[in-house]
Amino acid sequence: MTGDEEEWRRLDPRMAAANLRWLAVPLVPAAVGALWKGGRFDPEFLITLAILTAVFVLVTIADVVRCRSTRYRLTPDRVELRSGVFVRRVRSVPRERVRSVDLTAHPWHRVLGLSVVRIGTGASTGSGEDSELVLDAVSHAEAALLRRELWERRPGVAGGPSGGAGPAGSAGWPTRSGGPAGETAPTTWRGDGLLAGWDHRWLRYAPLSIWSLAWVGVLVGAAERAFRIFGVELWQSDFIAEAWRTFRSVPLWLGIAAVLAVVVVIGSLGSLAVTAETWWGYRLEREPDGTLRVRRGLLTTRSVSLEERRLRGVEFVEPLFLRWGRGARVNAVAVGLGANSDDERSKSDALLPPAPKAEAQRVVVEVLREAHPPTTVPLRPHPRAALGRRLRWVVWWTVPPVLVLAVLGLWLTPVLLHLAWITAVIVIPVGVAAAVDAARSLGHAIHGRYLVIRSGTAQRRTVALRRDGVIGWTVSRSVFQRRAGLITLVATTAAGPGSYAVRDVELGTGLAYAEQAVPGLLAPFVETRGREVVGAGR
């Protein structure tokens, strides 16, 4: 069948019914408001309900029109999408540019048997619409068929080890990293099939996140706004008044401790709920054609497929609290995924949720098909000048505000004086500890086919990037770095966010590292003295 003869397909008309969420979501605060007022509805509530109903009708009509005007098809060489009513838009993407396939089903979609299909095209610039084709929505069966067709009918791509199409730059699957030529890695990989699966014990890592505290503010703010829409003033309720009287009746230290305990408990429960909803049923699989597939989700289910030949490495992430709990998570560094947010619910590069560090390292071995995880190799530490720079940042960002508070306290009110010394006692030691930890986290190494870079304190990230995936180097020096003899060396790649930085490394060490990682790439721009790299040329 030729491209012109390929049948155009439509979105599923049931998607319009998903707009019922516009009415369902406000029903909870509406019911609470009705009970609060003894079953009476004031005019403000009726007006709000009428507005929501009108929005539902308009959005439903718009979705029906969009559904009827949107067409898509798969030809042997391209993926095509037509959309728009008054302004027609046609997008056509070569099949070989498809980098990932993401199937997402929110609760309403699951009730209706629908899925949203996002086809990642690898574009790294422009809006999200330019980097992916979105089909919102098609039936579950159609989504699964699309995913299968996109991977099975790709022109010129053989699948899996049997087909000889390994990761880019290799003829077959890689040999043992760092070993003698021709020595293969121990056959301890699981091969095709399940690489990792959900363990409910991993939920203990959920509270070890900064979001554990942020969720309290999010939940309180959302509840207050929702109740206010229907005429209920949450802060004027008897419950809040009684809680305030209780707080004032106890010693201040006890009241603050009680509030902190409530915040921690609520935040932990919120983090547990979000982690369970996001990662329940998690499965990381390698399919026979070499595709890595991540499936996860309790209410909103998601399935992300990544072609293994696009993989350029992994990112081993250890947020501060999670690091204290000896946990970590793993992300993919792959062509076409781009830079993802830290929100686990929307990340498409996540390979493993927060889990024990040993399990995370095992997943690194499975994904990279290496004998040992590159993310565990000893790293070369950075000079003490890097620590000095971070300590100076602490002084710059903490001492002036404390001095300003102290001066204003002497001039205006003693309250600011107390605030100044409390800030100095708390913030400065915390800042110094963070600076020391950030300096200790810096490191770099070369391990077989990978260059390894580590940095960060609140989010410590260890990146294992394939050396053949580096397409350029950027060397930068600020005025203060030049005085300390330091540089920032940035490896440019087509994968992930596009670059990875080796921060505050000595000039000669950094240039030698770049030359060893990718021989010849930086050679025309450096000056050598004997065997030692001494600086950059013009």
Short mmCIF file of N, CA and C in Angstrom, two decimals, residues 179-300:
data_model
loop_
_atom_site.label_atom_id
_atom_site.label_comp_id
_atom_site.label_asym_id
_atom_site.label_seq_id
_atom_site.Cartn_x
_atom_site.Cartn_y
_atom_site.Cartn_z
N GLY A 179 37.16 -3.40 30.06
CA GLY A 179 37.91 -4.65 29.99
C GLY A 179 38.73 -4.72 28.73
N PRO A 180 39.48 -5.77 28.56
CA PRO A 180 40.28 -5.95 27.35
C PRO A 180 39.39 -6.06 26.13
N ALA A 181 39.94 -5.74 24.99
CA ALA A 181 39.17 -5.80 23.76
C ALA A 181 38.66 -7.20 23.53
N GLY A 182 37.38 -7.27 23.19
CA GLY A 182 36.77 -8.54 22.90
C GLY A 182 36.24 -9.27 24.10
N GLU A 183 36.54 -8.78 25.32
CA GLU A 183 36.04 -9.46 26.52
C GLU A 183 34.60 -9.05 26.75
N THR A 184 33.72 -9.96 26.80
CA THR A 184 32.31 -9.66 26.98
C THR A 184 31.96 -9.61 28.44
N ALA A 185 30.88 -8.90 28.73
CA ALA A 185 30.44 -8.77 30.12
C ALA A 185 29.86 -10.09 30.61
N PRO A 186 29.88 -10.33 31.92
CA PRO A 186 29.27 -11.54 32.46
C PRO A 186 27.81 -11.62 32.07
N THR A 187 27.34 -12.79 31.82
CA THR A 187 25.96 -12.98 31.37
C THR A 187 25.01 -12.96 32.55
N THR A 188 24.98 -11.84 33.28
CA THR A 188 24.09 -11.70 34.43
C THR A 188 22.91 -10.80 34.12
N TRP A 189 22.84 -10.27 32.90
CA TRP A 189 21.70 -9.46 32.53
C TRP A 189 20.46 -10.34 32.42
N ARG A 190 19.34 -9.71 32.60
CA ARG A 190 18.09 -10.44 32.42
C ARG A 190 17.70 -10.54 30.95
N GLY A 191 18.44 -9.82 30.09
CA GLY A 191 18.13 -9.87 28.67
C GLY A 191 16.80 -9.20 28.38
N ASP A 192 16.03 -9.79 27.46
CA ASP A 192 14.71 -9.26 27.15
C ASP A 192 13.74 -9.62 28.27
N GLY A 193 12.66 -8.84 28.34
CA GLY A 193 11.66 -9.11 29.36
C GLY A 193 11.75 -8.11 30.50
N LEU A 194 11.29 -8.51 31.66
CA LEU A 194 11.21 -7.62 32.82
C LEU A 194 12.60 -7.33 33.38
N LEU A 195 12.95 -6.04 33.46
CA LEU A 195 14.21 -5.62 34.06
C LEU A 195 14.03 -5.18 35.50
N ALA A 196 12.89 -4.56 35.81
CA ALA A 196 12.60 -4.11 37.17
C ALA A 196 11.10 -3.97 37.31
N GLY A 197 10.60 -4.21 38.52
CA GLY A 197 9.17 -4.12 38.78
C GLY A 197 8.90 -3.44 40.11
N TRP A 198 7.66 -3.00 40.29
CA TRP A 198 7.27 -2.24 41.47
C TRP A 198 7.39 -3.07 42.74
N ASP A 199 7.93 -2.45 43.78
CA ASP A 199 8.01 -3.04 45.11
C ASP A 199 7.37 -2.05 46.07
N HIS A 200 6.29 -2.47 46.76
CA HIS A 200 5.57 -1.54 47.62
C HIS A 200 6.43 -1.01 48.75
N ARG A 201 7.54 -1.68 49.06
CA ARG A 201 8.44 -1.19 50.12
C ARG A 201 9.14 0.10 49.70
N TRP A 202 9.15 0.39 48.41
CA TRP A 202 9.76 1.64 47.95
C TRP A 202 8.97 2.86 48.38
N LEU A 203 7.74 2.67 48.83
CA LEU A 203 6.94 3.81 49.29
C LEU A 203 7.58 4.52 50.48
N ARG A 204 8.47 3.83 51.19
CA ARG A 204 9.10 4.48 52.34
C ARG A 204 10.00 5.63 51.91
N TYR A 205 10.36 5.69 50.63
CA TYR A 205 11.18 6.79 50.14
C TYR A 205 10.34 8.00 49.73
N ALA A 206 9.03 7.84 49.66
CA ALA A 206 8.17 8.93 49.19
C ALA A 206 8.28 10.19 50.05
N PRO A 207 8.26 10.08 51.40
CA PRO A 207 8.35 11.31 52.20
C PRO A 207 9.71 12.00 52.11
N LEU A 208 10.73 11.33 51.59
CA LEU A 208 12.08 11.91 51.53
C LEU A 208 12.21 12.81 50.32
N SER A 209 11.35 13.81 50.27
CA SER A 209 11.31 14.74 49.14
C SER A 209 10.92 16.11 49.65
N ILE A 210 11.45 17.15 49.00
CA ILE A 210 11.08 18.51 49.37
C ILE A 210 9.60 18.75 49.15
N TRP A 211 8.99 17.95 48.26
CA TRP A 211 7.56 18.09 47.99
C TRP A 211 6.72 17.67 49.19
N SER A 212 7.31 16.95 50.14
CA SER A 212 6.56 16.56 51.33
C SER A 212 6.08 17.78 52.10
N LEU A 213 6.87 18.85 52.09
CA LEU A 213 6.46 20.10 52.73
C LEU A 213 5.62 20.96 51.80
N ALA A 214 5.97 20.95 50.52
CA ALA A 214 5.24 21.79 49.57
C ALA A 214 3.80 21.34 49.38
N TRP A 215 3.56 20.01 49.50
CA TRP A 215 2.20 19.51 49.29
C TRP A 215 1.22 20.10 50.29
N VAL A 216 1.67 20.43 51.51
CA VAL A 216 0.77 21.00 52.51
C VAL A 216 0.22 22.33 52.01
N GLY A 217 1.10 23.20 51.55
CA GLY A 217 0.65 24.47 51.02
C GLY A 217 -0.24 24.33 49.81
N VAL A 218 0.11 23.38 48.92
CA VAL A 218 -0.71 23.15 47.73
C VAL A 218 -2.12 22.70 48.11
N LEU A 219 -2.22 21.74 49.03
CA LEU A 219 -3.52 21.21 49.42
C LEU A 219 -4.36 22.25 50.14
N VAL A 220 -3.73 23.00 51.07
CA VAL A 220 -4.48 24.03 51.80
C VAL A 220 -4.96 25.12 50.86
N GLY A 221 -4.08 25.58 49.96
CA GLY A 221 -4.48 26.62 49.02
C GLY A 221 -5.59 26.17 48.08
N ALA A 222 -5.50 24.94 47.57
CA ALA A 222 -6.54 24.43 46.68
C ALA A 222 -7.87 24.29 47.40
N ALA A 223 -7.83 23.78 48.65
CA ALA A 223 -9.08 23.62 49.41
C ALA A 223 -9.71 24.97 49.70
N GLU A 224 -8.88 25.95 50.10
CA GLU A 224 -9.43 27.27 50.43
C GLU A 224 -10.07 27.92 49.21
N ARG A 225 -9.43 27.82 48.05
CA ARG A 225 -9.98 28.42 46.84
C ARG A 225 -11.26 27.70 46.39
N ALA A 226 -11.26 26.37 46.49
CA ALA A 226 -12.44 25.61 46.07
C ALA A 226 -13.65 25.94 46.94
N PHE A 227 -13.45 26.01 48.26
CA PHE A 227 -14.57 26.31 49.14
C PHE A 227 -15.04 27.76 48.98
N ARG A 228 -14.12 28.67 48.70
CA ARG A 228 -14.51 30.08 48.55
C ARG A 228 -15.41 30.26 47.33
N ILE A 229 -15.18 29.46 46.28
CA ILE A 229 -16.02 29.57 45.08
C ILE A 229 -17.49 29.38 45.43
N PHE A 230 -17.76 28.50 46.39
CA PHE A 230 -19.14 28.19 46.75
C PHE A 230 -19.56 28.85 48.06
N GLY A 231 -18.89 29.97 48.38
CA GLY A 231 -19.34 30.79 49.50
C GLY A 231 -18.94 30.31 50.87
N VAL A 232 -17.98 29.41 50.98
CA VAL A 232 -17.54 28.90 52.29
C VAL A 232 -16.18 29.51 52.60
N GLU A 233 -16.10 30.32 53.68
CA GLU A 233 -14.85 30.91 54.12
C GLU A 233 -14.16 29.95 55.08
N LEU A 234 -13.17 29.23 54.58
CA LEU A 234 -12.52 28.20 55.38
C LEU A 234 -11.85 28.76 56.61
N TRP A 235 -11.24 29.94 56.48
CA TRP A 235 -10.49 30.51 57.61
C TRP A 235 -11.41 31.08 58.68
N GLN A 236 -12.69 31.23 58.39
CA GLN A 236 -13.63 31.73 59.39
C GLN A 236 -14.47 30.62 60.01
N SER A 237 -14.12 29.39 59.74
CA SER A 237 -14.88 28.26 60.26
C SER A 237 -14.58 28.07 61.75
N ASP A 238 -15.49 27.38 62.43
CA ASP A 238 -15.31 27.10 63.86
C ASP A 238 -14.08 26.23 64.10
N PHE A 239 -13.79 25.34 63.17
CA PHE A 239 -12.64 24.45 63.34
C PHE A 239 -11.33 25.25 63.39
N ILE A 240 -11.17 26.20 62.46
CA ILE A 240 -9.96 27.02 62.43
C ILE A 240 -9.88 27.89 63.68
N ALA A 241 -11.02 28.45 64.09
CA ALA A 241 -11.03 29.29 65.29
C ALA A 241 -10.63 28.50 66.53
N GLU A 242 -11.13 27.29 66.66
CA GLU A 242 -10.78 26.46 67.81
C GLU A 242 -9.30 26.06 67.77
N ALA A 243 -8.79 25.77 66.58
CA ALA A 243 -7.37 25.43 66.46
C ALA A 243 -6.48 26.60 66.85
N TRP A 244 -6.88 27.82 66.49
CA TRP A 244 -6.10 29.01 66.86
C TRP A 244 -6.13 29.24 68.36
N ARG A 245 -7.28 29.05 69.00
CA ARG A 245 -7.37 29.21 70.45
C ARG A 245 -6.49 28.18 71.17
N THR A 246 -6.48 26.96 70.65
CA THR A 246 -5.63 25.93 71.25
C THR A 246 -4.16 26.28 71.11
N PHE A 247 -3.78 26.80 69.96
CA PHE A 247 -2.38 27.18 69.73
C PHE A 247 -1.94 28.27 70.69
N ARG A 248 -2.81 29.24 70.95
CA ARG A 248 -2.45 30.35 71.84
C ARG A 248 -2.44 29.95 73.30
N SER A 249 -3.11 28.84 73.62
CA SER A 249 -3.22 28.43 75.02
C SER A 249 -2.04 27.58 75.49
N VAL A 250 -1.19 27.14 74.59
CA VAL A 250 -0.06 26.28 74.96
C VAL A 250 1.23 27.07 74.80
N PRO A 251 2.33 26.62 75.40
CA PRO A 251 3.62 27.29 75.21
C PRO A 251 3.99 27.39 73.73
N LEU A 252 4.70 28.47 73.39
CA LEU A 252 5.00 28.73 71.99
C LEU A 252 5.79 27.58 71.36
N TRP A 253 6.78 27.05 72.09
CA TRP A 253 7.60 25.98 71.52
C TRP A 253 6.77 24.73 71.25
N LEU A 254 5.80 24.47 72.15
CA LEU A 254 4.95 23.29 71.96
C LEU A 254 4.01 23.50 70.78
N GLY A 255 3.47 24.72 70.64
CA GLY A 255 2.59 25.00 69.51
C GLY A 255 3.31 24.87 68.18
N ILE A 256 4.54 25.42 68.11
CA ILE A 256 5.31 25.33 66.87
C ILE A 256 5.65 23.88 66.55
N ALA A 257 6.03 23.11 67.58
CA ALA A 257 6.34 21.70 67.37
C ALA A 257 5.12 20.94 66.87
N ALA A 258 3.94 21.25 67.44
CA ALA A 258 2.72 20.57 67.01
C ALA A 258 2.39 20.90 65.55
N VAL A 259 2.55 22.19 65.18
CA VAL A 259 2.28 22.59 63.80
C VAL A 259 3.24 21.89 62.84
N LEU A 260 4.52 21.85 63.20
CA LEU A 260 5.50 21.17 62.35
C LEU A 260 5.18 19.69 62.21
N ALA A 261 4.74 19.07 63.32
CA ALA A 261 4.39 17.65 63.26
C ALA A 261 3.21 17.42 62.32
N VAL A 262 2.21 18.30 62.40
CA VAL A 262 1.05 18.17 61.51
C VAL A 262 1.47 18.36 60.05
N VAL A 263 2.34 19.35 59.81
CA VAL A 263 2.81 19.60 58.44
C VAL A 263 3.56 18.38 57.90
N VAL A 264 4.44 17.80 58.73
CA VAL A 264 5.21 16.64 58.29
C VAL A 264 4.30 15.45 58.00
N VAL A 265 3.31 15.22 58.88
CA VAL A 265 2.41 14.08 58.69
C VAL A 265 1.58 14.27 57.42
N ILE A 266 0.97 15.46 57.27
CA ILE A 266 0.15 15.71 56.09
C ILE A 266 1.00 15.65 54.82
N GLY A 267 2.20 16.27 54.87
CA GLY A 267 3.07 16.25 53.71
C GLY A 267 3.51 14.84 53.34
N SER A 268 3.81 14.03 54.35
CA SER A 268 4.23 12.65 54.08
C SER A 268 3.09 11.85 53.46
N LEU A 269 1.88 12.04 54.00
CA LEU A 269 0.73 11.33 53.42
C LEU A 269 0.48 11.78 51.98
N GLY A 270 0.64 13.09 51.74
CA GLY A 270 0.47 13.58 50.37
C GLY A 270 1.51 13.00 49.43
N SER A 271 2.76 12.94 49.88
CA SER A 271 3.82 12.36 49.05
C SER A 271 3.58 10.87 48.80
N LEU A 272 3.11 10.16 49.83
CA LEU A 272 2.79 8.75 49.65
C LEU A 272 1.71 8.56 48.60
N ALA A 273 0.67 9.41 48.67
CA ALA A 273 -0.43 9.29 47.72
C ALA A 273 0.04 9.58 46.30
N VAL A 274 0.84 10.64 46.13
CA VAL A 274 1.31 11.00 44.79
C VAL A 274 2.25 9.93 44.23
N THR A 275 3.16 9.43 45.07
CA THR A 275 4.07 8.39 44.61
C THR A 275 3.32 7.12 44.21
N ALA A 276 2.34 6.73 45.03
CA ALA A 276 1.56 5.54 44.70
C ALA A 276 0.79 5.74 43.40
N GLU A 277 0.19 6.92 43.23
CA GLU A 277 -0.58 7.17 42.02
C GLU A 277 0.32 7.19 40.79
N THR A 278 1.53 7.72 40.94
CA THR A 278 2.43 7.87 39.80
C THR A 278 3.13 6.57 39.42
N TRP A 279 3.52 5.77 40.42
CA TRP A 279 4.42 4.65 40.15
C TRP A 279 3.82 3.28 40.41
N TRP A 280 2.60 3.20 40.92
CA TRP A 280 2.02 1.88 41.20
C TRP A 280 1.93 1.05 39.91
N GLY A 281 2.30 -0.21 40.00
CA GLY A 281 2.29 -1.06 38.82
C GLY A 281 3.47 -0.85 37.90
N TYR A 282 4.51 -0.17 38.38
CA TYR A 282 5.69 0.13 37.57
C TYR A 282 6.34 -1.15 37.02
N ARG A 283 6.70 -1.11 35.75
CA ARG A 283 7.44 -2.19 35.10
C ARG A 283 8.40 -1.57 34.09
N LEU A 284 9.65 -1.98 34.17
CA LEU A 284 10.66 -1.61 33.17
C LEU A 284 10.99 -2.87 32.39
N GLU A 285 10.73 -2.84 31.09
CA GLU A 285 10.90 -4.03 30.26
C GLU A 285 11.76 -3.71 29.05
N ARG A 286 12.50 -4.72 28.60
CA ARG A 286 13.19 -4.63 27.32
C ARG A 286 12.50 -5.62 26.38
N GLU A 287 11.99 -5.10 25.28
CA GLU A 287 11.26 -5.93 24.35
C GLU A 287 12.22 -6.58 23.35
N PRO A 288 11.78 -7.61 22.65
CA PRO A 288 12.68 -8.34 21.75
C PRO A 288 13.35 -7.46 20.70
N ASP A 289 12.72 -6.35 20.30
CA ASP A 289 13.33 -5.49 19.29
C ASP A 289 14.30 -4.48 19.90
N GLY A 290 14.57 -4.59 21.22
CA GLY A 290 15.50 -3.68 21.87
C GLY A 290 14.87 -2.43 22.42
N THR A 291 13.56 -2.29 22.35
CA THR A 291 12.88 -1.12 22.88
C THR A 291 12.74 -1.23 24.40
N LEU A 292 13.08 -0.14 25.09
CA LEU A 292 12.85 -0.06 26.53
C LEU A 292 11.46 0.52 26.77
N ARG A 293 10.69 -0.14 27.62
CA ARG A 293 9.32 0.30 27.87
C ARG A 293 9.09 0.44 29.37
N VAL A 294 8.60 1.60 29.78
CA VAL A 294 8.26 1.87 31.18
C VAL A 294 6.76 2.03 31.28
N ARG A 295 6.14 1.21 32.14
CA ARG A 295 4.70 1.31 32.39
C ARG A 295 4.48 1.59 33.87
N ARG A 296 3.58 2.53 34.16
CA ARG A 296 3.36 2.90 35.55
C ARG A 296 2.04 3.64 35.69
N GLY A 297 1.57 3.78 36.94
CA GLY A 297 0.39 4.58 37.22
C GLY A 297 -0.73 3.78 37.84
N LEU A 298 -1.42 4.40 38.81
CA LEU A 298 -2.56 3.78 39.48
C LEU A 298 -3.86 4.28 38.87
N LEU A 299 -4.12 5.58 38.99
CA LEU A 299 -5.31 6.16 38.37
C LEU A 299 -5.02 6.60 36.95
N THR A 300 -3.95 7.38 36.79
CA THR A 300 -3.49 7.76 35.45
C THR A 300 -2.39 6.80 35.04
#
